[in-house]
Amino acid sequence: MSHVIGLKCRECGAEYPANIQNTCYECFGPLEVNYDWEYIREHISKEKIEKGPNSIWRYADLLPVEGTDYVDLGAGFNKLHHAKNLGKVLGLKELYILDESVNPTNSFKDRVTSVAVTKAREFGATAIGCASTGNLASAVAAHGAKAGLPAYIFIPSSIELGKITQMSAYDPNIIAVEGTYDDANRLASEVADMHPDWAFVNITVRPYYTEGSKTLAFETAEQLGWEAPDHFVAPLASGALLCSIKRGYDELAKLGLIESKDIKVSGSQPLGCSPISCAVREDKEVIPIRELNTIAHSLAIGNPADGYYAKNVILDSGGYAASPTDEEIIDAIFLLARTEGIFTEPAGGTTVAGLKKLVEEGRIDPDERTVVYVTGNGLKAQDTLIKHIKIPQAIKPTFGEFEKQYEQLVVAQ
Amino acid sequence: MVKVRFSSALNSVTGTRETIVELGDTTVKSVFGELVNKFGAEFEKRIFENGEVRRFVNVYVNGDDIRHLDGLDTPVTDSDEISILPAVSGG
């Protein structure tokens, strides 16, 4: 007996055995994991979870893997910060931040990758791969190293040098593609399709991969004393993360681990690449865009595969979406750092900037218990951020020089 | 001579991963007309819904998504390559 029945088409409901497959052969719709909820209900409890490891694997009963031979670098179970300082600045009474910058490769992508690579090894895949804007690349390269599997990483050549440096350290096969993420992704999809024994984490084993993001909801609820927030804000790229977090809360409620309630779901996408936010704000179809112009490289996906679903989740929940400018994103990075001591990359800045705009627009009530997902680390985007900081001028190592500078610092404040 | 590459998800109806269409200079729509003649109603059902390319089907001409070009009216010239892939991307 297993808690996983197989795969199921999200569009037409056709069922398939658990395998390396992402597309319905009947209607081309995306597949999702089909669980045996009766089995899970009999085996899961808060006590069992609380005794589990301090990682995503404490929620293994709700993840699509068999056994316990995880490819695990320790992703997850990160601190949910009660962000009182930022809350005060924004006028929110109860604001929380789940800080994903502290994962093993410094983004939330370690969660999804740990699940996908564990599944890849379970399927006997001979290699792993991904299309990535940088964060997933490092997660896949690191977990590939841990699993002893070769990794093929397709990236747009224009991403941050910090991300290329990090992923290179794990020694994967990097294919830097001219063009945007969407170009790299198309090529990776074709390569993945020609190599059925390789597991491309966000392409061919995508149904399992996206399950890893549910743990963001599980951890939030557990740290809130097994309660859901009233509202959460997540970044939007393909839209998969936001949908997975919502699904995570829904599953906890379905199993009676939290009380069922209506959670408002809001998203944020940089103005220079905001097909989902635009669709939400104008209540129209998600229209793919070709020209991407934003410093938030990790959110720069012009053709979001889960955009359609993300838009519906947001609007059905009564949430909304924001599209901050690059300037607002940079400001939000520094606002978060100086109020809460969390240093995030432009994707996290987009989410915080989006939060700010949604509060200003009256889309988030000050009394709502609001959770924000900050998904990546600022150290990865230093080449972008260094243009926005003041490099300190060196002084002679004398007390007099210090006093002079101290006076200037006091005046500046 | 237009080369068309199929996703493995279409294997059950096409039985091949690649085919050649000989139409000279034409449009994506005409190429699909030819493919429907060749592979039948099942092929058409998987790609189209109410005359439009399904939401989860991506069609590329030389790597460019036809949604960014002229859709089904996108011109196709001899030696172009068309790929039909499921829409999956990102995180």
Coordinates of C-alpha atoms in Angstrom, one line a residue:
Chain A
M1 CA 0.0 0.0 0.0
S2 CA 1.2 3.5 -0.8
H3 CA -0.2 7.0 -0.2
V4 CA 0.4 7.7 -4.0
I5 CA -2.0 6.2 -6.5
G6 CA -0.3 7.7 -9.5
L7 CA -0.7 10.8 -11.8
K8 CA -3.9 12.5 -12.9
C9 CA -4.6 15.1 -15.6
R10 CA -5.7 18.4 -14.1
E11 CA -7.8 19.1 -17.2
C12 CA -9.6 15.9 -18.2
G13 CA -9.0 13.6 -15.2
A14 CA -7.2 10.8 -17.1
E15 CA -5.1 8.7 -14.8
Y16 CA -1.6 7.3 -15.2
P17 CA 0.7 5.2 -13.1
A18 CA 3.5 7.1 -11.3
N19 CA 6.2 7.6 -13.8
I20 CA 8.5 10.2 -15.5
Q21 CA 5.6 12.0 -17.3
N22 CA 4.3 15.5 -17.2
T23 CA 1.6 15.7 -19.9
C24 CA -1.7 14.0 -20.5
Y25 CA -1.7 11.8 -23.6
E26 CA -5.4 12.5 -24.1
C27 CA -5.6 16.3 -23.9
F28 CA -2.0 17.6 -23.4
G29 CA -3.1 19.0 -20.0
P30 CA -0.6 19.1 -17.1
L31 CA -0.5 16.1 -14.7
E32 CA -0.7 16.2 -10.9
V33 CA -0.1 13.6 -8.2
N34 CA -3.1 11.5 -7.3
Y35 CA -3.0 10.6 -3.6
D36 CA -4.9 8.0 -1.6
W37 CA -6.4 10.4 1.0
E38 CA -8.0 7.7 3.1
Y39 CA -4.5 6.1 3.5
I40 CA -3.0 9.4 4.4
R41 CA -5.7 10.3 6.9
E42 CA -5.0 7.0 8.7
H43 CA -1.3 7.6 8.9
I44 CA -0.8 11.3 9.5
S45 CA -1.0 13.2 12.7
K46 CA 0.4 16.5 14.2
E47 CA 2.3 14.5 16.8
K48 CA 4.0 12.4 14.1
I49 CA 5.0 15.5 12.1
E50 CA 6.3 17.3 15.2
K51 CA 8.6 14.3 16.0
G52 CA 10.0 14.3 12.4
P53 CA 13.2 15.7 11.1
N54 CA 13.7 19.5 11.0
S55 CA 13.4 19.6 7.2
I56 CA 10.7 19.2 4.6
W57 CA 10.8 15.5 5.2
R58 CA 8.8 15.8 8.4
Y59 CA 5.8 16.2 6.0
A60 CA 6.8 13.0 4.0
D61 CA 3.2 11.7 4.3
L62 CA 2.1 14.5 2.1
L63 CA 5.0 14.3 -0.4
P64 CA 5.0 11.9 -3.4
V65 CA 7.9 9.7 -2.5
E66 CA 8.2 6.1 -1.4
G67 CA 10.5 5.0 1.4
T68 CA 12.9 7.2 3.3
D69 CA 16.0 7.3 1.1
Y70 CA 15.8 11.0 0.5
V71 CA 18.2 13.1 -1.4
D72 CA 18.4 15.6 1.4
L73 CA 20.7 18.6 2.0
G74 CA 18.4 19.8 4.8
A75 CA 15.9 22.0 2.9
G76 CA 13.1 23.6 4.8
F77 CA 11.8 24.0 8.3
N78 CA 12.9 27.6 8.2
K79 CA 12.1 30.3 10.6
L80 CA 8.7 32.1 10.4
H81 CA 9.7 35.6 11.5
H82 CA 7.1 37.7 13.2
A83 CA 8.0 40.8 11.3
K84 CA 6.9 43.4 13.8
N85 CA 9.2 46.2 12.5
L86 CA 8.2 45.9 8.9
G87 CA 4.6 45.4 9.9
K88 CA 4.7 48.7 11.8
V89 CA 6.2 50.5 8.8
L90 CA 3.5 49.1 6.5
G91 CA 0.7 49.5 9.0
L92 CA 0.0 45.7 9.4
K93 CA -0.8 44.4 12.8
E94 CA 0.3 40.8 12.3
L95 CA 2.9 40.2 9.6
Y96 CA 5.0 37.1 9.2
I97 CA 7.9 36.3 6.8
L98 CA 9.0 32.8 6.0
D99 CA 12.7 33.3 5.2
E100 CA 13.7 30.9 2.4
S101 CA 17.1 32.6 1.9
V102 CA 18.6 30.2 4.5
N103 CA 18.0 26.9 2.6
P104 CA 21.0 24.8 1.6
T105 CA 21.5 26.6 -1.7
N106 CA 19.8 29.8 -0.5
S107 CA 16.4 29.7 -2.2
F108 CA 13.1 27.8 -1.9
K109 CA 14.1 25.7 -4.9
D110 CA 15.9 23.3 -2.5
R111 CA 12.4 22.1 -1.4
V112 CA 11.1 21.2 -4.8
T113 CA 14.5 19.8 -5.9
S114 CA 14.9 17.5 -2.9
V115 CA 11.5 16.0 -3.7
A116 CA 12.2 15.8 -7.5
V117 CA 15.7 14.3 -7.3
T118 CA 14.5 11.8 -4.7
K119 CA 11.8 10.8 -7.1
A120 CA 14.3 10.7 -10.0
R121 CA 16.5 8.3 -8.1
E122 CA 13.4 6.2 -7.3
F123 CA 12.6 6.0 -11.0
G124 CA 16.2 5.0 -11.8
A125 CA 16.9 8.1 -13.8
T126 CA 20.4 8.2 -15.2
A127 CA 20.7 12.0 -15.1
I128 CA 18.8 15.0 -13.8
G129 CA 18.3 18.5 -15.4
C130 CA 16.3 21.7 -15.4
A131 CA 15.7 25.0 -17.1
S132 CA 16.5 27.7 -14.7
T133 CA 17.0 31.4 -14.1
G134 CA 19.6 30.5 -11.6
N135 CA 18.2 29.5 -8.2
L136 CA 16.9 26.1 -9.4
A137 CA 20.2 25.6 -11.2
S138 CA 22.2 25.6 -8.0
A139 CA 19.6 23.5 -6.2
V140 CA 19.6 20.9 -8.9
A141 CA 23.4 20.9 -9.3
A142 CA 23.9 20.5 -5.5
H143 CA 21.3 17.8 -5.1
G144 CA 22.8 16.0 -8.2
A145 CA 26.2 16.1 -6.5
K146 CA 24.7 14.6 -3.4
A147 CA 22.8 11.9 -5.3
G148 CA 25.8 11.1 -7.5
L149 CA 23.8 11.9 -10.7
P150 CA 25.0 14.1 -13.6
A151 CA 23.1 17.3 -14.0
Y152 CA 22.2 19.2 -17.2
I153 CA 21.4 22.8 -16.5
F154 CA 19.9 25.1 -19.1
I155 CA 20.1 28.8 -18.3
P156 CA 19.6 32.1 -20.2
S157 CA 23.1 33.5 -20.6
S158 CA 22.0 36.9 -19.1
I159 CA 21.5 35.9 -15.5
E160 CA 23.4 37.2 -12.5
L161 CA 27.1 36.2 -12.3
G162 CA 26.7 35.4 -8.6
K163 CA 24.2 32.6 -9.6
I164 CA 26.6 31.3 -12.3
T165 CA 29.4 31.2 -9.8
Q166 CA 27.4 29.3 -7.2
M167 CA 26.0 26.7 -9.6
S168 CA 29.4 26.1 -11.2
A169 CA 30.9 25.1 -7.9
Y170 CA 28.8 22.0 -7.9
D171 CA 30.3 21.0 -11.3
P172 CA 27.1 20.4 -13.4
N173 CA 26.9 20.5 -17.2
I174 CA 25.8 24.1 -17.8
I175 CA 24.2 25.0 -21.1
A176 CA 24.0 28.8 -21.4
V177 CA 21.4 29.7 -24.0
E178 CA 21.1 32.9 -26.0
G179 CA 17.8 34.5 -25.3
T180 CA 15.3 34.5 -22.4
Y181 CA 14.4 31.8 -19.9
D182 CA 11.5 30.8 -22.2
D183 CA 14.1 30.0 -24.9
A184 CA 16.2 28.0 -22.5
N185 CA 13.1 26.2 -21.3
R186 CA 12.0 25.3 -24.8
L187 CA 15.3 23.8 -25.6
A188 CA 15.5 21.9 -22.3
S189 CA 12.0 20.6 -23.0
E190 CA 13.0 19.2 -26.3
V191 CA 16.2 17.7 -24.9
A192 CA 14.2 16.2 -22.0
D193 CA 11.7 14.7 -24.4
M194 CA 14.5 13.0 -26.3
H195 CA 16.0 11.5 -23.1
P196 CA 13.2 9.6 -21.4
D197 CA 15.6 8.1 -18.8
W198 CA 16.7 11.6 -17.6
A199 CA 14.6 13.5 -15.1
F200 CA 14.3 17.2 -15.7
V201 CA 13.0 18.4 -12.4
N202 CA 10.7 21.2 -13.5
I203 CA 9.8 19.6 -16.8
T204 CA 9.5 15.8 -17.0
V205 CA 9.0 15.2 -13.3
R206 CA 7.2 18.5 -12.7
P207 CA 4.1 16.9 -11.1
Y208 CA 6.3 15.6 -8.2
Y209 CA 8.5 18.7 -8.1
T210 CA 5.7 21.2 -7.5
E211 CA 4.6 19.1 -4.5
G212 CA 7.7 20.2 -2.6
S213 CA 6.4 23.8 -2.5
K214 CA 3.4 22.7 -0.4
T215 CA 5.8 22.5 2.5
L216 CA 5.9 26.3 2.7
A217 CA 2.3 26.2 3.7
F218 CA 2.8 23.2 6.1
E219 CA 5.7 25.0 7.9
T220 CA 3.8 28.2 8.2
A221 CA 0.7 26.5 9.7
E222 CA 2.8 24.5 12.1
Q223 CA 4.7 27.5 13.3
L224 CA 1.5 29.5 13.7
G225 CA 0.3 26.7 16.1
W226 CA -1.5 24.7 13.4
E227 CA -3.4 27.7 12.0
A228 CA -3.6 29.2 8.6
P229 CA -3.0 32.9 8.0
D230 CA -5.8 35.1 6.7
H231 CA -3.8 36.3 3.7
F232 CA -0.5 35.3 2.0
V233 CA 1.6 37.0 -0.6
A234 CA 3.9 35.0 -2.9
P235 CA 6.1 35.9 -5.9
L236 CA 4.8 35.0 -9.3
A237 CA 7.0 33.5 -12.0
S238 CA 5.4 30.4 -13.6
G239 CA 2.6 30.6 -11.0
A240 CA 3.3 27.1 -9.7
L241 CA 4.6 28.2 -6.3
L242 CA 1.6 30.2 -5.4
C243 CA -0.8 27.4 -6.5
S244 CA 1.3 24.8 -4.5
I245 CA 1.2 26.9 -1.3
K246 CA -2.6 27.3 -1.6
R247 CA -2.9 23.5 -2.2
G248 CA -0.8 22.9 0.9
Y249 CA -3.2 24.8 3.1
D250 CA -6.2 23.1 1.5
E251 CA -4.7 19.7 2.2
L252 CA -4.1 20.5 5.9
A253 CA -7.7 21.6 6.2
K254 CA -9.0 18.5 4.3
L255 CA -7.1 16.3 6.8
G256 CA -8.3 18.3 9.8
L257 CA -4.8 19.4 10.8
I258 CA -5.9 23.0 10.6
E259 CA -9.4 24.6 10.7
S260 CA -10.8 25.2 7.3
K261 CA -11.0 28.9 6.4
D262 CA -11.0 31.2 3.4
I263 CA -7.4 32.3 2.8
K264 CA -6.8 35.3 0.6
V265 CA -4.0 34.6 -1.9
S266 CA -2.1 37.5 -3.5
G267 CA 0.9 37.5 -5.9
S268 CA 3.5 39.9 -7.0
Q269 CA 5.4 40.0 -10.3
P270 CA 7.9 42.6 -11.6
L271 CA 6.3 45.2 -13.9
G272 CA 8.8 44.4 -16.6
C273 CA 7.5 40.8 -16.7
S274 CA 4.0 40.5 -15.3
P275 CA 1.7 38.4 -17.5
I276 CA -0.1 36.9 -14.5
S277 CA -0.4 40.1 -12.4
C278 CA -1.8 41.9 -15.5
A279 CA -4.3 39.2 -16.1
V280 CA -5.4 39.4 -12.5
R281 CA -5.6 43.2 -12.4
E282 CA -7.4 43.4 -15.7
D283 CA -9.4 40.1 -15.3
K284 CA -8.4 38.8 -18.7
E285 CA -6.5 35.8 -20.0
V286 CA -2.9 35.3 -19.2
I287 CA -1.1 36.5 -22.4
P288 CA 2.5 35.4 -22.8
I289 CA 5.0 38.2 -23.3
R290 CA 8.3 38.0 -25.2
E291 CA 10.3 41.0 -24.1
L292 CA 11.3 40.7 -20.5
N293 CA 12.7 43.7 -18.8
T294 CA 13.4 43.4 -15.1
I295 CA 16.2 43.1 -12.6
A296 CA 14.2 40.2 -10.9
H297 CA 15.7 37.6 -13.2
S298 CA 14.4 34.7 -11.2
L299 CA 10.8 35.8 -11.9
A300 CA 11.4 36.6 -15.6
I301 CA 9.2 34.0 -17.2
G302 CA 7.2 35.4 -20.1
N303 CA 5.1 32.3 -20.8
P304 CA 4.0 31.1 -17.4
A305 CA 2.8 27.5 -17.5
D306 CA 0.7 27.7 -14.4
G307 CA -0.4 31.3 -15.0
Y308 CA -4.0 30.3 -15.9
Y309 CA -4.3 28.4 -12.6
A310 CA -2.5 31.0 -10.5
K311 CA -4.8 33.7 -11.8
N312 CA -7.9 31.7 -10.9
V313 CA -6.6 30.8 -7.4
I314 CA -5.9 34.5 -6.7
L315 CA -9.3 35.8 -8.0
D316 CA -11.3 32.9 -6.5
S317 CA -9.7 33.6 -3.1
G318 CA -10.5 37.4 -3.1
G319 CA -6.8 38.2 -3.3
Y320 CA -5.1 40.5 -5.8
A321 CA -1.8 41.0 -7.6
A322 CA 0.8 43.7 -7.8
S323 CA 3.4 44.7 -10.4
P324 CA 6.1 46.8 -8.7
T325 CA 8.8 48.6 -10.7
D326 CA 12.5 47.7 -10.5
E327 CA 13.0 50.8 -8.4
E328 CA 10.3 49.8 -6.0
I329 CA 11.8 46.3 -5.9
I330 CA 15.3 47.7 -4.9
D331 CA 13.7 49.9 -2.2
A332 CA 11.9 46.9 -0.8
I333 CA 15.1 44.8 -0.6
F334 CA 16.7 47.5 1.6
L335 CA 13.5 48.1 3.5
L336 CA 13.3 44.4 4.5
A337 CA 17.0 44.3 5.3
R338 CA 17.0 47.3 7.6
T339 CA 13.7 46.5 9.3
E340 CA 13.9 42.7 9.7
G341 CA 17.6 41.8 9.1
I342 CA 16.7 39.6 6.1
F343 CA 18.7 40.2 2.9
T344 CA 16.8 39.0 -0.1
E345 CA 17.4 39.0 -3.9
P346 CA 15.1 41.0 -6.3
A347 CA 12.5 38.2 -6.3
G348 CA 12.1 38.7 -2.6
G349 CA 12.1 42.4 -3.1
T350 CA 9.3 42.0 -5.6
T351 CA 7.2 40.2 -3.1
V352 CA 7.8 42.8 -0.3
A353 CA 7.3 45.6 -2.8
G354 CA 4.1 43.9 -3.9
L355 CA 3.0 43.6 -0.3
K356 CA 3.5 47.3 0.2
K357 CA 1.5 48.2 -2.8
L358 CA -1.3 45.8 -1.9
V359 CA -1.5 47.4 1.5
E360 CA -1.5 50.9 0.0
E361 CA -4.2 49.9 -2.4
G362 CA -6.4 48.6 0.4
R363 CA -6.2 45.0 -0.9
I364 CA -4.7 43.8 2.4
D365 CA -6.6 44.7 5.6
P366 CA -4.3 45.9 8.4
D367 CA -6.0 43.4 10.8
E368 CA -5.4 40.4 8.6
R369 CA -2.7 37.9 9.8
T370 CA -0.5 38.1 6.7
V371 CA 2.3 35.8 5.6
V372 CA 4.9 36.8 3.0
Y373 CA 7.2 34.3 1.3
V374 CA 10.7 35.6 0.8
T375 CA 12.1 33.0 -1.6
G376 CA 15.8 33.8 -2.2
N377 CA 19.0 35.3 -0.8
G378 CA 20.5 38.7 -1.6
L379 CA 24.0 37.4 -1.8
K380 CA 23.1 35.8 -5.1
A381 CA 22.4 39.2 -6.7
Q382 CA 25.3 41.3 -5.6
D383 CA 26.2 42.4 -9.1
T384 CA 22.7 44.0 -9.3
L385 CA 22.6 45.4 -5.8
I386 CA 26.1 46.9 -5.7
K387 CA 24.9 49.7 -8.0
H388 CA 22.5 50.8 -5.3
I389 CA 24.7 51.0 -2.3
K390 CA 27.2 53.6 -1.1
I391 CA 30.7 52.1 -1.0
P392 CA 32.3 53.3 2.3
Q393 CA 35.3 55.6 2.0
A394 CA 38.4 54.4 3.8
I395 CA 39.7 56.4 6.7
K396 CA 43.2 56.4 8.3
P397 CA 43.2 54.2 11.4
T398 CA 43.2 57.1 13.9
F399 CA 40.6 58.2 16.5
G400 CA 40.4 61.7 15.0
E401 CA 39.5 60.3 11.6
F402 CA 36.8 58.1 13.2
E403 CA 35.4 61.1 15.1
K404 CA 35.1 63.1 11.9
Q405 CA 33.3 60.3 10.1
Y406 CA 31.1 59.6 13.1
E407 CA 29.9 63.3 13.0
Q408 CA 29.1 62.8 9.3
L409 CA 27.2 59.6 10.0
V410 CA 25.2 61.3 12.7
V411 CA 24.4 64.2 10.4
A412 CA 23.4 61.8 7.6
Q413 CA 20.9 60.0 10.0
Chain B
M1 CA 10.1 21.0 -47.1
V2 CA 9.0 21.8 -43.5
K3 CA 10.3 19.6 -40.8
V4 CA 7.8 19.0 -37.9
R5 CA 9.0 17.6 -34.6
F6 CA 6.4 16.0 -32.1
S7 CA 6.4 15.8 -28.4
S8 CA 6.6 12.2 -27.1
A9 CA 3.1 12.9 -25.7
L10 CA 1.8 12.6 -29.3
N11 CA 3.6 9.3 -30.0
S12 CA 0.4 7.3 -29.7
V13 CA -1.2 9.2 -32.6
T14 CA 1.7 10.1 -34.8
G15 CA 3.8 6.9 -34.2
T16 CA 6.9 9.1 -35.1
R17 CA 8.8 11.9 -33.6
E18 CA 9.4 13.7 -36.8
T19 CA 7.7 14.2 -40.2
I20 CA 8.2 16.2 -43.4
V21 CA 5.5 18.3 -44.9
E22 CA 6.0 19.4 -48.6
L23 CA 3.9 22.5 -49.2
G24 CA 6.3 25.1 -50.3
D25 CA 5.8 28.6 -48.7
T26 CA 2.7 28.3 -46.6
T27 CA 1.2 29.0 -43.1
V28 CA 1.2 27.0 -39.8
K29 CA -2.5 26.5 -40.4
S30 CA -1.9 24.7 -43.7
V31 CA 0.8 22.6 -42.2
F32 CA -1.6 21.5 -39.5
G33 CA -4.2 20.8 -42.2
E34 CA -1.7 18.4 -43.8
L35 CA -0.8 16.8 -40.4
V36 CA -4.5 16.2 -39.7
N37 CA -4.9 14.5 -43.1
K38 CA -1.9 12.4 -42.3
F39 CA -2.6 11.5 -38.6
G40 CA -6.4 11.8 -38.4
A41 CA -9.0 13.2 -36.1
E42 CA -7.2 12.0 -32.9
F43 CA -4.3 14.3 -33.8
E44 CA -6.6 17.2 -34.3
K45 CA -8.4 16.5 -31.0
R46 CA -5.2 16.7 -29.1
I47 CA -3.9 19.9 -30.6
F48 CA -7.1 21.9 -31.1
E49 CA -10.1 23.0 -29.1
N50 CA -12.8 25.0 -30.9
G51 CA -10.5 25.7 -33.8
E52 CA -7.8 27.2 -31.6
V53 CA -4.5 25.6 -30.4
R54 CA -5.2 24.3 -26.9
R55 CA -3.9 26.3 -23.9
F56 CA -1.4 23.7 -22.9
V57 CA 0.1 23.1 -26.4
N58 CA 3.0 25.3 -27.5
V59 CA 3.8 25.5 -31.2
Y60 CA 7.2 26.9 -32.3
V61 CA 8.5 28.0 -35.7
N62 CA 12.3 27.9 -35.6
G63 CA 12.1 28.2 -31.8
D64 CA 9.6 31.1 -31.7
D65 CA 6.2 30.6 -30.1
I66 CA 3.5 31.2 -32.7
R67 CA 1.6 33.2 -30.0
H68 CA 4.3 35.8 -30.4
L69 CA 4.1 35.6 -34.2
D70 CA 0.9 35.5 -36.2
G71 CA -0.6 32.5 -34.5
L72 CA -1.9 29.9 -37.0
D73 CA -1.4 32.5 -39.8
T74 CA 2.3 32.6 -39.1
P75 CA 4.1 32.2 -42.5
V76 CA 6.2 29.1 -42.9
T77 CA 8.8 28.9 -45.6
D78 CA 10.8 25.9 -47.0
S79 CA 13.5 24.7 -44.6
D80 CA 11.6 26.0 -41.5
E81 CA 11.3 23.8 -38.4
I82 CA 8.1 23.4 -36.4
S83 CA 8.1 21.9 -32.9
I84 CA 4.9 20.9 -31.0
L85 CA 5.5 20.7 -27.2
P86 CA 3.5 20.7 -24.0
A87 CA 3.5 24.0 -22.1
V88 CA 5.6 23.4 -19.0
S89 CA 8.0 25.9 -17.5
G90 CA 9.5 27.4 -14.5
G91 CA 9.2 27.1 -10.8

